[in-house]
Amino acid sequence: MFSTSITQGVNPYSQVQKNTTVRADQSQAYHGTAQTRVAAQTDAVVLSEEARRMYGELVPGEKAEQVEQDNPRIPPIHLWENLVNDPEYAEEMARFSAYQMDRPLLRMNPDAVQVPGGVLMDGSMLYPDGTPVTFSDGSWQEYEDAFNREAALVREQRIKVYEEAVRNGVSGADLYRVIHEFNFSLPESYLEITGRANRREMLFARAGN
Protein backbone atom coordinates (compact mmCIF):
# COMPACT_ATOMS: atom_id res chain seq x y z
CA MET A 1 0.00 0.00 0.00
CA PHE A 2 3.03 2.26 0.26
CA SER A 3 5.22 3.29 -2.63
CA THR A 4 8.91 4.03 -2.80
CA SER A 5 8.33 7.71 -3.48
CA ILE A 6 9.52 8.70 -0.01
CA THR A 7 13.07 7.82 -1.05
CA GLN A 8 13.05 9.08 -4.62
CA GLY A 9 15.39 12.00 -5.12
CA VAL A 10 16.60 11.88 -1.52
CA ASN A 11 20.35 12.19 -1.46
CA PRO A 12 21.64 14.87 0.89
CA TYR A 13 25.19 13.83 0.09
CA SER A 14 24.75 15.14 -3.44
CA GLN A 15 24.48 18.54 -1.78
CA VAL A 16 27.64 17.82 0.22
CA GLN A 17 29.45 17.26 -3.06
CA LYS A 18 28.12 20.57 -4.42
CA ASN A 19 28.68 22.69 -1.32
CA THR A 20 31.85 21.38 0.28
CA THR A 21 35.32 22.53 -0.70
CA VAL A 22 37.49 19.45 -0.32
CA ARG A 23 41.05 20.22 0.60
CA ALA A 24 44.09 18.07 -0.09
CA ASP A 25 44.48 17.21 3.59
CA GLN A 26 40.87 16.02 3.58
CA SER A 27 41.09 13.56 6.43
CA GLN A 28 42.58 16.05 8.90
CA ALA A 29 40.24 18.79 7.75
CA TYR A 30 37.14 16.71 8.36
CA HIS A 31 38.39 15.51 11.73
CA GLY A 32 39.49 18.90 12.94
CA THR A 33 36.74 21.19 11.72
CA ALA A 34 33.05 21.31 10.91
CA GLN A 35 33.43 22.00 7.18
CA THR A 36 30.75 19.84 5.64
CA ARG A 37 27.22 21.24 5.37
CA VAL A 38 24.38 19.43 3.74
CA ALA A 39 22.33 22.18 2.10
CA ALA A 40 18.53 22.23 2.33
CA GLN A 41 17.26 19.84 -0.30
CA THR A 42 15.93 21.41 -3.45
CA ASP A 43 13.89 18.33 -4.26
CA ALA A 44 10.74 18.22 -2.15
CA VAL A 45 10.48 14.90 -0.35
CA VAL A 46 6.86 13.86 0.00
CA LEU A 47 4.92 10.73 0.76
CA SER A 48 3.02 9.25 -2.14
CA GLU A 49 -0.72 9.79 -2.43
CA GLU A 50 -1.16 6.09 -1.68
CA ALA A 51 0.93 6.34 1.47
CA ARG A 52 -0.95 9.41 2.67
CA ARG A 53 -4.27 7.72 1.95
CA MET A 54 -3.15 4.75 4.03
CA TYR A 55 -2.30 6.99 6.97
CA GLY A 56 -5.65 8.71 6.61
CA GLU A 57 -7.58 5.43 6.51
CA LEU A 58 -5.83 3.90 9.47
CA VAL A 59 -5.69 7.05 11.54
CA PRO A 60 -9.12 8.69 11.25
CA GLY A 61 -8.98 12.46 11.26
CA GLU A 62 -5.35 12.76 10.20
CA LYS A 63 -4.93 15.39 7.50
CA ALA A 64 -3.93 14.07 4.12
CA GLU A 65 -2.12 17.24 3.14
CA GLN A 66 1.64 16.83 3.17
CA VAL A 67 3.67 19.94 3.89
CA GLU A 68 6.40 20.33 1.32
CA GLN A 69 9.86 20.49 2.72
CA ASP A 70 11.77 22.61 0.26
CA ASN A 71 13.45 24.15 3.30
CA PRO A 72 13.38 21.48 6.00
CA ARG A 73 14.17 22.61 9.52
CA ILE A 74 17.38 20.83 10.45
CA PRO A 75 17.97 21.00 14.21
CA PRO A 76 21.41 21.57 15.73
CA ILE A 77 23.36 18.50 16.77
CA HIS A 78 23.46 18.03 20.54
CA LEU A 79 27.01 17.92 21.96
CA TRP A 80 28.53 18.62 18.54
CA GLU A 81 31.87 19.48 20.14
CA ASN A 82 32.12 15.96 21.57
CA LEU A 83 31.74 14.48 18.10
CA VAL A 84 34.37 16.82 16.69
CA ASN A 85 36.79 15.94 19.50
CA ASP A 86 36.23 12.18 19.20
CA PRO A 87 36.11 11.25 15.49
CA GLU A 88 35.99 7.50 16.13
CA TYR A 89 32.95 7.84 18.35
CA ALA A 90 31.33 10.14 15.80
CA GLU A 91 31.86 7.57 13.06
CA GLU A 92 30.41 4.80 15.24
CA MET A 93 27.34 6.94 15.88
CA ALA A 94 27.05 7.76 12.17
CA ARG A 95 27.11 4.10 11.20
CA PHE A 96 24.60 3.18 13.91
CA SER A 97 22.27 5.98 12.81
CA ALA A 98 22.59 5.01 9.15
CA TYR A 99 21.81 1.32 9.65
CA GLN A 100 19.11 1.55 12.31
CA MET A 101 15.53 0.69 11.42
CA ASP A 102 12.95 3.37 12.16
CA ARG A 103 9.88 2.33 14.13
CA PRO A 104 6.45 3.91 14.50
CA LEU A 105 5.94 5.41 17.93
CA LEU A 106 2.77 5.62 19.95
CA ARG A 107 1.88 7.76 22.96
CA MET A 108 0.22 6.56 26.12
CA ASN A 109 -3.35 7.74 26.48
CA PRO A 110 -3.50 9.62 29.79
CA ASP A 111 -7.28 9.24 29.88
CA ALA A 112 -7.28 5.45 29.50
CA VAL A 113 -7.07 2.89 32.26
CA GLN A 114 -3.68 1.19 32.05
CA VAL A 115 -3.68 -2.56 32.59
CA PRO A 116 -0.83 -3.95 34.73
CA GLY A 117 1.69 -6.11 32.94
CA GLY A 118 1.99 -3.96 29.84
CA VAL A 119 -1.08 -5.45 28.14
CA LEU A 120 -2.11 -3.23 25.23
CA MET A 121 -5.83 -2.56 25.35
CA ASP A 122 -7.93 -0.71 22.80
CA GLY A 123 -7.64 3.00 23.46
CA SER A 124 -4.65 2.69 25.79
CA MET A 125 -2.30 4.20 23.21
CA LEU A 126 -2.58 7.11 20.79
CA TYR A 127 -1.45 7.64 17.20
CA PRO A 128 0.65 10.78 16.53
CA ASP A 129 -2.50 12.82 15.81
CA GLY A 130 -4.09 11.81 19.11
CA THR A 131 -6.48 9.19 17.73
CA PRO A 132 -6.85 6.17 20.06
CA VAL A 133 -5.36 2.94 18.72
CA THR A 134 -7.63 -0.05 18.29
CA PHE A 135 -5.58 -3.24 18.57
CA SER A 136 -8.41 -5.77 18.46
CA ASP A 137 -9.49 -5.14 14.85
CA GLY A 138 -6.04 -5.57 13.30
CA SER A 139 -5.78 -1.96 12.14
CA TRP A 140 -2.68 -1.29 14.23
CA GLN A 141 -0.90 -4.32 12.79
CA GLU A 142 -1.79 -3.21 9.27
CA TYR A 143 -0.56 0.31 10.04
CA GLU A 144 2.70 -0.99 11.53
CA ASP A 145 3.37 -3.41 8.67
CA ALA A 146 2.76 -0.69 6.08
CA PHE A 147 5.06 1.72 7.88
CA ASN A 148 7.79 -0.92 8.26
CA ARG A 149 7.80 -1.47 4.50
CA GLU A 150 8.25 2.25 3.96
CA ALA A 151 10.90 2.47 6.68
CA ALA A 152 12.89 -0.31 5.03
CA LEU A 153 13.10 1.79 1.87
CA VAL A 154 14.20 4.83 3.87
CA ARG A 155 16.89 2.73 5.58
CA GLU A 156 18.13 1.44 2.23
CA GLN A 157 18.48 4.98 0.89
CA ARG A 158 20.12 6.20 4.10
CA ILE A 159 22.72 3.43 3.92
CA LYS A 160 23.51 4.40 0.32
CA VAL A 161 24.02 8.01 1.41
CA TYR A 162 26.27 6.87 4.26
CA GLU A 163 28.38 4.58 2.09
CA GLU A 164 28.75 7.21 -0.63
CA ALA A 165 29.92 9.74 1.95
CA VAL A 166 32.50 7.27 3.30
CA ARG A 167 33.77 6.54 -0.21
CA ASN A 168 34.23 10.26 -0.77
CA GLY A 169 36.32 10.74 2.35
CA VAL A 170 33.78 12.25 4.72
CA SER A 171 34.67 11.19 8.25
CA GLY A 172 34.40 12.06 11.92
CA ALA A 173 31.70 14.47 13.04
CA ASP A 174 30.94 15.48 9.46
CA LEU A 175 29.95 11.92 8.62
CA TYR A 176 27.48 12.00 11.50
CA ARG A 177 26.16 15.34 10.24
CA VAL A 178 25.36 13.82 6.83
CA ILE A 179 23.10 11.20 8.43
CA HIS A 180 21.62 13.68 10.91
CA GLU A 181 20.56 16.00 8.10
CA PHE A 182 19.25 13.12 5.99
CA ASN A 183 17.04 11.99 8.88
CA PHE A 184 15.55 15.41 9.51
CA SER A 185 14.98 16.11 5.81
CA LEU A 186 12.40 13.33 5.53
CA PRO A 187 8.68 14.19 5.15
CA GLU A 188 7.02 15.78 8.14
CA SER A 189 4.49 12.96 8.51
CA TYR A 190 7.36 10.45 8.67
CA LEU A 191 9.10 12.56 11.31
CA GLU A 192 5.86 12.66 13.31
CA ILE A 193 5.39 8.89 13.21
CA THR A 194 8.99 8.12 14.22
CA GLY A 195 9.11 10.75 16.97
CA ARG A 196 11.78 12.82 15.23
CA ALA A 197 9.48 15.82 14.98
CA ASN A 198 9.35 16.01 18.78
CA ARG A 199 13.09 15.45 19.04
CA ARG A 200 13.69 18.23 16.51
CA GLU A 201 11.78 20.71 18.66
CA MET A 202 13.63 19.53 21.77
CA LEU A 203 16.98 20.10 20.04
CA PHE A 204 15.95 23.57 18.94
CA ALA A 205 14.70 24.38 22.45
CA ARG A 206 17.90 23.08 24.01
CA ALA A 207 19.93 25.27 21.67
CA GLY A 208 17.78 28.27 22.52
CA ASN A 209 16.26 28.59 19.05
PDB file of C-alpha atoms in Angstrom:
ATOM      1  CA  MET A   1       0.000   0.000   0.000  1.00  0.00           C
ATOM      2  CA  PHE A   2       3.030   2.255   0.263  1.00  0.00           C
ATOM      3  CA  SER A   3       5.220   3.286  -2.633  1.00  0.00           C
ATOM      4  CA  THR A   4       8.910   4.032  -2.799  1.00  0.00           C
ATOM      5  CA  SER A   5       8.326   7.714  -3.478  1.00  0.00           C
ATOM      6  CA  ILE A   6       9.521   8.702  -0.014  1.00  0.00           C
ATOM      7  CA  THR A   7      13.068   7.818  -1.052  1.00  0.00           C
ATOM      8  CA  GLN A   8      13.055   9.078  -4.622  1.00  0.00           C
ATOM      9  CA  GLY A   9      15.393  11.995  -5.120  1.00  0.00           C
ATOM     10  CA  VAL A  10      16.598  11.885  -1.519  1.00  0.00           C
ATOM     11  CA  ASN A  11      20.354  12.189  -1.461  1.00  0.00           C
ATOM     12  CA  PRO A  12      21.638  14.868   0.894  1.00  0.00           C
ATOM     13  CA  TYR A  13      25.189  13.829   0.093  1.00  0.00           C
ATOM     14  CA  SER A  14      24.750  15.136  -3.441  1.00  0.00           C
ATOM     15  CA  GLN A  15      24.483  18.544  -1.780  1.00  0.00           C
ATOM     16  CA  VAL A  16      27.643  17.822   0.216  1.00  0.00           C
ATOM     17  CA  GLN A  17      29.451  17.265  -3.056  1.00  0.00           C
ATOM     18  CA  LYS A  18      28.120  20.567  -4.415  1.00  0.00           C
ATOM     19  CA  ASN A  19      28.681  22.686  -1.322  1.00  0.00           C
ATOM     20  CA  THR A  20      31.852  21.379   0.282  1.00  0.00           C
ATOM     21  CA  THR A  21      35.320  22.534  -0.702  1.00  0.00           C
ATOM     22  CA  VAL A  22      37.493  19.449  -0.316  1.00  0.00           C
ATOM     23  CA  ARG A  23      41.048  20.221   0.597  1.00  0.00           C
ATOM     24  CA  ALA A  24      44.092  18.071  -0.085  1.00  0.00           C
ATOM     25  CA  ASP A  25      44.476  17.207   3.594  1.00  0.00           C
ATOM     26  CA  GLN A  26      40.866  16.015   3.576  1.00  0.00           C
ATOM     27  CA  SER A  27      41.088  13.565   6.426  1.00  0.00           C
ATOM     28  CA  GLN A  28      42.577  16.054   8.896  1.00  0.00           C
ATOM     29  CA  ALA A  29      40.237  18.790   7.750  1.00  0.00           C
ATOM     30  CA  TYR A  30      37.136  16.711   8.365  1.00  0.00           C
ATOM     31  CA  HIS A  31      38.388  15.509  11.735  1.00  0.00           C
ATOM     32  CA  GLY A  32      39.488  18.899  12.941  1.00  0.00           C
ATOM     33  CA  THR A  33      36.738  21.193  11.724  1.00  0.00           C
ATOM     34  CA  ALA A  34      33.047  21.309  10.907  1.00  0.00           C
ATOM     35  CA  GLN A  35      33.435  22.001   7.185  1.00  0.00           C
ATOM     36  CA  THR A  36      30.748  19.842   5.637  1.00  0.00           C
ATOM     37  CA  ARG A  37      27.218  21.244   5.372  1.00  0.00           C
ATOM     38  CA  VAL A  38      24.377  19.428   3.738  1.00  0.00           C
ATOM     39  CA  ALA A  39      22.332  22.184   2.099  1.00  0.00           C
ATOM     40  CA  ALA A  40      18.534  22.226   2.329  1.00  0.00           C
ATOM     41  CA  GLN A  41      17.264  19.836  -0.298  1.00  0.00           C
ATOM     42  CA  THR A  42      15.934  21.406  -3.448  1.00  0.00           C
ATOM     43  CA  ASP A  43      13.890  18.332  -4.262  1.00  0.00           C
ATOM     44  CA  ALA A  44      10.736  18.219  -2.151  1.00  0.00           C
ATOM     45  CA  VAL A  45      10.477  14.901  -0.349  1.00  0.00           C
ATOM     46  CA  VAL A  46       6.862  13.863  -0.002  1.00  0.00           C
ATOM     47  CA  LEU A  47       4.917  10.726   0.756  1.00  0.00           C
ATOM     48  CA  SER A  48       3.016   9.246  -2.139  1.00  0.00           C
ATOM     49  CA  GLU A  49      -0.720   9.789  -2.429  1.00  0.00           C
ATOM     50  CA  GLU A  50      -1.155   6.090  -1.681  1.00  0.00           C
ATOM     51  CA  ALA A  51       0.926   6.344   1.473  1.00  0.00           C
ATOM     52  CA  ARG A  52      -0.953   9.408   2.671  1.00  0.00           C
ATOM     53  CA  ARG A  53      -4.269   7.716   1.945  1.00  0.00           C
ATOM     54  CA  MET A  54      -3.148   4.746   4.029  1.00  0.00           C
ATOM     55  CA  TYR A  55      -2.300   6.988   6.969  1.00  0.00           C
ATOM     56  CA  GLY A  56      -5.655   8.710   6.607  1.00  0.00           C
ATOM     57  CA  GLU A  57      -7.576   5.430   6.508  1.00  0.00           C
ATOM     58  CA  LEU A  58      -5.826   3.897   9.473  1.00  0.00           C
ATOM     59  CA  VAL A  59      -5.690   7.049  11.540  1.00  0.00           C
ATOM     60  CA  PRO A  60      -9.123   8.692  11.246  1.00  0.00           C
ATOM     61  CA  GLY A  61      -8.977  12.455  11.262  1.00  0.00           C
ATOM     62  CA  GLU A  62      -5.346  12.757  10.196  1.00  0.00           C
ATOM     63  CA  LYS A  63      -4.926  15.390   7.503  1.00  0.00           C
ATOM     64  CA  ALA A  64      -3.931  14.074   4.118  1.00  0.00           C
ATOM     65  CA  GLU A  65      -2.115  17.242   3.141  1.00  0.00           C
ATOM     66  CA  GLN A  66       1.643  16.832   3.168  1.00  0.00           C
ATOM     67  CA  VAL A  67       3.668  19.940   3.895  1.00  0.00           C
ATOM     68  CA  GLU A  68       6.401  20.329   1.317  1.00  0.00           C
ATOM     69  CA  GLN A  69       9.860  20.488   2.717  1.00  0.00           C
ATOM     70  CA  ASP A  70      11.773  22.608   0.258  1.00  0.00           C
ATOM     71  CA  ASN A  71      13.449  24.150   3.302  1.00  0.00           C
ATOM     72  CA  PRO A  72      13.382  21.479   5.997  1.00  0.00           C
ATOM     73  CA  ARG A  73      14.170  22.612   9.519  1.00  0.00           C
ATOM     74  CA  ILE A  74      17.382  20.829  10.448  1.00  0.00           C
ATOM     75  CA  PRO A  75      17.970  21.002  14.208  1.00  0.00           C
ATOM     76  CA  PRO A  76      21.406  21.567  15.729  1.00  0.00           C
ATOM     77  CA  ILE A  77      23.357  18.499  16.775  1.00  0.00           C
ATOM     78  CA  HIS A  78      23.460  18.031  20.540  1.00  0.00           C
ATOM     79  CA  LEU A  79      27.015  17.925  21.962  1.00  0.00           C
ATOM     80  CA  TRP A  80      28.533  18.620  18.539  1.00  0.00           C
ATOM     81  CA  GLU A  81      31.873  19.480  20.142  1.00  0.00           C
ATOM     82  CA  ASN A  82      32.117  15.957  21.573  1.00  0.00           C
ATOM     83  CA  LEU A  83      31.739  14.479  18.103  1.00  0.00           C
ATOM     84  CA  VAL A  84      34.374  16.824  16.690  1.00  0.00           C
ATOM     85  CA  ASN A  85      36.793  15.941  19.496  1.00  0.00           C
ATOM     86  CA  ASP A  86      36.226  12.181  19.201  1.00  0.00           C
ATOM     87  CA  PRO A  87      36.106  11.252  15.489  1.00  0.00           C
ATOM     88  CA  GLU A  88      35.995   7.503  16.126  1.00  0.00           C
ATOM     89  CA  TYR A  89      32.954   7.839  18.353  1.00  0.00           C
ATOM     90  CA  ALA A  90      31.330  10.142  15.799  1.00  0.00           C
ATOM     91  CA  GLU A  91      31.862   7.568  13.063  1.00  0.00           C
ATOM     92  CA  GLU A  92      30.412   4.796  15.242  1.00  0.00           C
ATOM     93  CA  MET A  93      27.339   6.935  15.876  1.00  0.00           C
ATOM     94  CA  ALA A  94      27.054   7.761  12.171  1.00  0.00           C
ATOM     95  CA  ARG A  95      27.109   4.096  11.203  1.00  0.00           C
ATOM     96  CA  PHE A  96      24.601   3.182  13.905  1.00  0.00           C
ATOM     97  CA  SER A  97      22.268   5.978  12.812  1.00  0.00           C
ATOM     98  CA  ALA A  98      22.588   5.014   9.154  1.00  0.00           C
ATOM     99  CA  TYR A  99      21.810   1.325   9.654  1.00  0.00           C
ATOM    100  CA  GLN A 100      19.113   1.549  12.310  1.00  0.00           C
ATOM    101  CA  MET A 101      15.532   0.688  11.420  1.00  0.00           C
ATOM    102  CA  ASP A 102      12.947   3.370  12.159  1.00  0.00           C
ATOM    103  CA  ARG A 103       9.877   2.333  14.134  1.00  0.00           C
ATOM    104  CA  PRO A 104       6.448   3.905  14.496  1.00  0.00           C
ATOM    105  CA  LEU A 105       5.944   5.406  17.935  1.00  0.00           C
ATOM    106  CA  LEU A 106       2.772   5.617  19.953  1.00  0.00           C
ATOM    107  CA  ARG A 107       1.884   7.760  22.963  1.00  0.00           C
ATOM    108  CA  MET A 108       0.215   6.555  26.118  1.00  0.00           C
ATOM    109  CA  ASN A 109      -3.354   7.735  26.480  1.00  0.00           C
ATOM    110  CA  PRO A 110      -3.496   9.625  29.793  1.00  0.00           C
ATOM    111  CA  ASP A 111      -7.281   9.239  29.877  1.00  0.00           C
ATOM    112  CA  ALA A 112      -7.278   5.454  29.500  1.00  0.00           C
ATOM    113  CA  VAL A 113      -7.067   2.891  32.259  1.00  0.00           C
ATOM    114  CA  GLN A 114      -3.677   1.193  32.053  1.00  0.00           C
ATOM    115  CA  VAL A 115      -3.684  -2.564  32.592  1.00  0.00           C
ATOM    116  CA  PRO A 116      -0.832  -3.953  34.726  1.00  0.00           C
ATOM    117  CA  GLY A 117       1.695  -6.110  32.941  1.00  0.00           C
ATOM    118  CA  GLY A 118       1.989  -3.961  29.842  1.00  0.00           C
ATOM    119  CA  VAL A 119      -1.080  -5.445  28.140  1.00  0.00           C
ATOM    120  CA  LEU A 120      -2.106  -3.225  25.227  1.00  0.00           C
ATOM    121  CA  MET A 121      -5.830  -2.564  25.348  1.00  0.00           C
ATOM    122  CA  ASP A 122      -7.928  -0.710  22.802  1.00  0.00           C
ATOM    123  CA  GLY A 123      -7.639   2.998  23.462  1.00  0.00           C
ATOM    124  CA  SER A 124      -4.655   2.690  25.795  1.00  0.00           C
ATOM    125  CA  MET A 125      -2.305   4.196  23.207  1.00  0.00           C
ATOM    126  CA  LEU A 126      -2.576   7.107  20.793  1.00  0.00           C
ATOM    127  CA  TYR A 127      -1.452   7.638  17.195  1.00  0.00           C
ATOM    128  CA  PRO A 128       0.645  10.780  16.532  1.00  0.00           C
ATOM    129  CA  ASP A 129      -2.498  12.821  15.807  1.00  0.00           C
ATOM    130  CA  GLY A 130      -4.093  11.805  19.109  1.00  0.00           C
ATOM    131  CA  THR A 131      -6.484   9.188  17.730  1.00  0.00           C
ATOM    132  CA  PRO A 132      -6.851   6.170  20.062  1.00  0.00           C
ATOM    133  CA  VAL A 133      -5.363   2.940  18.721  1.00  0.00           C
ATOM    134  CA  THR A 134      -7.630  -0.054  18.292  1.00  0.00           C
ATOM    135  CA  PHE A 135      -5.579  -3.238  18.572  1.00  0.00           C
ATOM    136  CA  SER A 136      -8.407  -5.773  18.456  1.00  0.00           C
ATOM    137  CA  ASP A 137      -9.495  -5.137  14.855  1.00  0.00           C
ATOM    138  CA  GLY A 138      -6.044  -5.565  13.302  1.00  0.00           C
ATOM    139  CA  SER A 139      -5.782  -1.961  12.144  1.00  0.00           C
ATOM    140  CA  TRP A 140      -2.679  -1.285  14.228  1.00  0.00           C
ATOM    141  CA  GLN A 141      -0.902  -4.324  12.785  1.00  0.00           C
ATOM    142  CA  GLU A 142      -1.791  -3.209   9.274  1.00  0.00           C
ATOM    143  CA  TYR A 143      -0.560   0.308  10.037  1.00  0.00           C
ATOM    144  CA  GLU A 144       2.705  -0.992  11.532  1.00  0.00           C
ATOM    145  CA  ASP A 145       3.366  -3.411   8.667  1.00  0.00           C
ATOM    146  CA  ALA A 146       2.760  -0.692   6.083  1.00  0.00           C
ATOM    147  CA  PHE A 147       5.059   1.718   7.882  1.00  0.00           C
ATOM    148  CA  ASN A 148       7.787  -0.916   8.258  1.00  0.00           C
ATOM    149  CA  ARG A 149       7.804  -1.474   4.505  1.00  0.00           C
ATOM    150  CA  GLU A 150       8.251   2.248   3.958  1.00  0.00           C
ATOM    151  CA  ALA A 151      10.905   2.470   6.684  1.00  0.00           C
ATOM    152  CA  ALA A 152      12.892  -0.315   5.027  1.00  0.00           C
ATOM    153  CA  LEU A 153      13.097   1.794   1.870  1.00  0.00           C
ATOM    154  CA  VAL A 154      14.203   4.826   3.870  1.00  0.00           C
ATOM    155  CA  ARG A 155      16.894   2.725   5.579  1.00  0.00           C
ATOM    156  CA  GLU A 156      18.128   1.441   2.227  1.00  0.00           C
ATOM    157  CA  GLN A 157      18.481   4.981   0.886  1.00  0.00           C
ATOM    158  CA  ARG A 158      20.124   6.204   4.103  1.00  0.00           C
ATOM    159  CA  ILE A 159      22.721   3.430   3.922  1.00  0.00           C
ATOM    160  CA  LYS A 160      23.506   4.400   0.323  1.00  0.00           C
ATOM    161  CA  VAL A 161      24.019   8.012   1.414  1.00  0.00           C
ATOM    162  CA  TYR A 162      26.271   6.865   4.261  1.00  0.00           C
ATOM    163  CA  GLU A 163      28.383   4.578   2.088  1.00  0.00           C
ATOM    164  CA  GLU A 164      28.752   7.210  -0.627  1.00  0.00           C
ATOM    165  CA  ALA A 165      29.917   9.738   1.950  1.00  0.00           C
ATOM    166  CA  VAL A 166      32.496   7.271   3.298  1.00  0.00           C
ATOM    167  CA  ARG A 167      33.767   6.544  -0.208  1.00  0.00           C
ATOM    168  CA  ASN A 168      34.231  10.259  -0.773  1.00  0.00           C
ATOM    169  CA  GLY A 169      36.323  10.738   2.348  1.00  0.00           C
ATOM    170  CA  VAL A 170      33.778  12.253   4.721  1.00  0.00           C
ATOM    171  CA  SER A 171      34.672  11.194   8.251  1.00  0.00           C
ATOM    172  CA  GLY A 172      34.400  12.061  11.917  1.00  0.00           C
ATOM    173  CA  ALA A 173      31.704  14.472  13.039  1.00  0.00           C
ATOM    174  CA  ASP A 174      30.942  15.484   9.462  1.00  0.00           C
ATOM    175  CA  LEU A 175      29.948  11.924   8.620  1.00  0.00           C
ATOM    176  CA  TYR A 176      27.475  11.997  11.498  1.00  0.00           C
ATOM    177  CA  ARG A 177      26.163  15.340  10.242  1.00  0.00           C
ATOM    178  CA  VAL A 178      25.362  13.821   6.827  1.00  0.00           C
ATOM    179  CA  ILE A 179      23.103  11.203   8.433  1.00  0.00           C
ATOM    180  CA  HIS A 180      21.619  13.684  10.908  1.00  0.00           C
ATOM    181  CA  GLU A 181      20.563  15.999   8.099  1.00  0.00           C
ATOM    182  CA  PHE A 182      19.245  13.122   5.986  1.00  0.00           C
ATOM    183  CA  ASN A 183      17.042  11.985   8.879  1.00  0.00           C
ATOM    184  CA  PHE A 184      15.550  15.405   9.514  1.00  0.00           C
ATOM    185  CA  SER A 185      14.982  16.110   5.813  1.00  0.00           C
ATOM    186  CA  LEU A 186      12.398  13.330   5.527  1.00  0.00           C
ATOM    187  CA  PRO A 187       8.678  14.187   5.151  1.00  0.00           C
ATOM    188  CA  GLU A 188       7.016  15.778   8.141  1.00  0.00           C
ATOM    189  CA  SER A 189       4.486  12.964   8.510  1.00  0.00           C
ATOM    190  CA  TYR A 190       7.359  10.455   8.667  1.00  0.00           C
ATOM    191  CA  LEU A 191       9.095  12.556  11.312  1.00  0.00           C
ATOM    192  CA  GLU A 192       5.861  12.663  13.308  1.00  0.00           C
ATOM    193  CA  ILE A 193       5.394   8.895  13.214  1.00  0.00           C
ATOM    194  CA  THR A 194       8.985   8.119  14.218  1.00  0.00           C
ATOM    195  CA  GLY A 195       9.111  10.747  16.968  1.00  0.00           C
ATOM    196  CA  ARG A 196      11.779  12.818  15.228  1.00  0.00           C
ATOM    197  CA  ALA A 197       9.475  15.820  14.979  1.00  0.00           C
ATOM    198  CA  ASN A 198       9.351  16.014  18.780  1.00  0.00           C
ATOM    199  CA  ARG A 199      13.089  15.454  19.037  1.00  0.00           C
ATOM    200  CA  ARG A 200      13.694  18.231  16.510  1.00  0.00           C
ATOM    201  CA  GLU A 201      11.782  20.711  18.658  1.00  0.00           C
ATOM    202  CA  MET A 202      13.633  19.530  21.767  1.00  0.00           C
ATOM    203  CA  LEU A 203      16.976  20.101  20.037  1.00  0.00           C
ATOM    204  CA  PHE A 204      15.950  23.574  18.945  1.00  0.00           C
ATOM    205  CA  ALA A 205      14.705  24.383  22.449  1.00  0.00           C
ATOM    206  CA  ARG A 206      17.905  23.084  24.012  1.00  0.00           C
ATOM    207  CA  ALA A 207      19.933  25.271  21.671  1.00  0.00           C
ATOM    208  CA  GLY A 208      17.784  28.271  22.524  1.00  0.00           C
ATOM    209  CA  ASN A 209      16.256  28.590  19.049  1.00  0.00           C
TER     210      ASN A 209
END
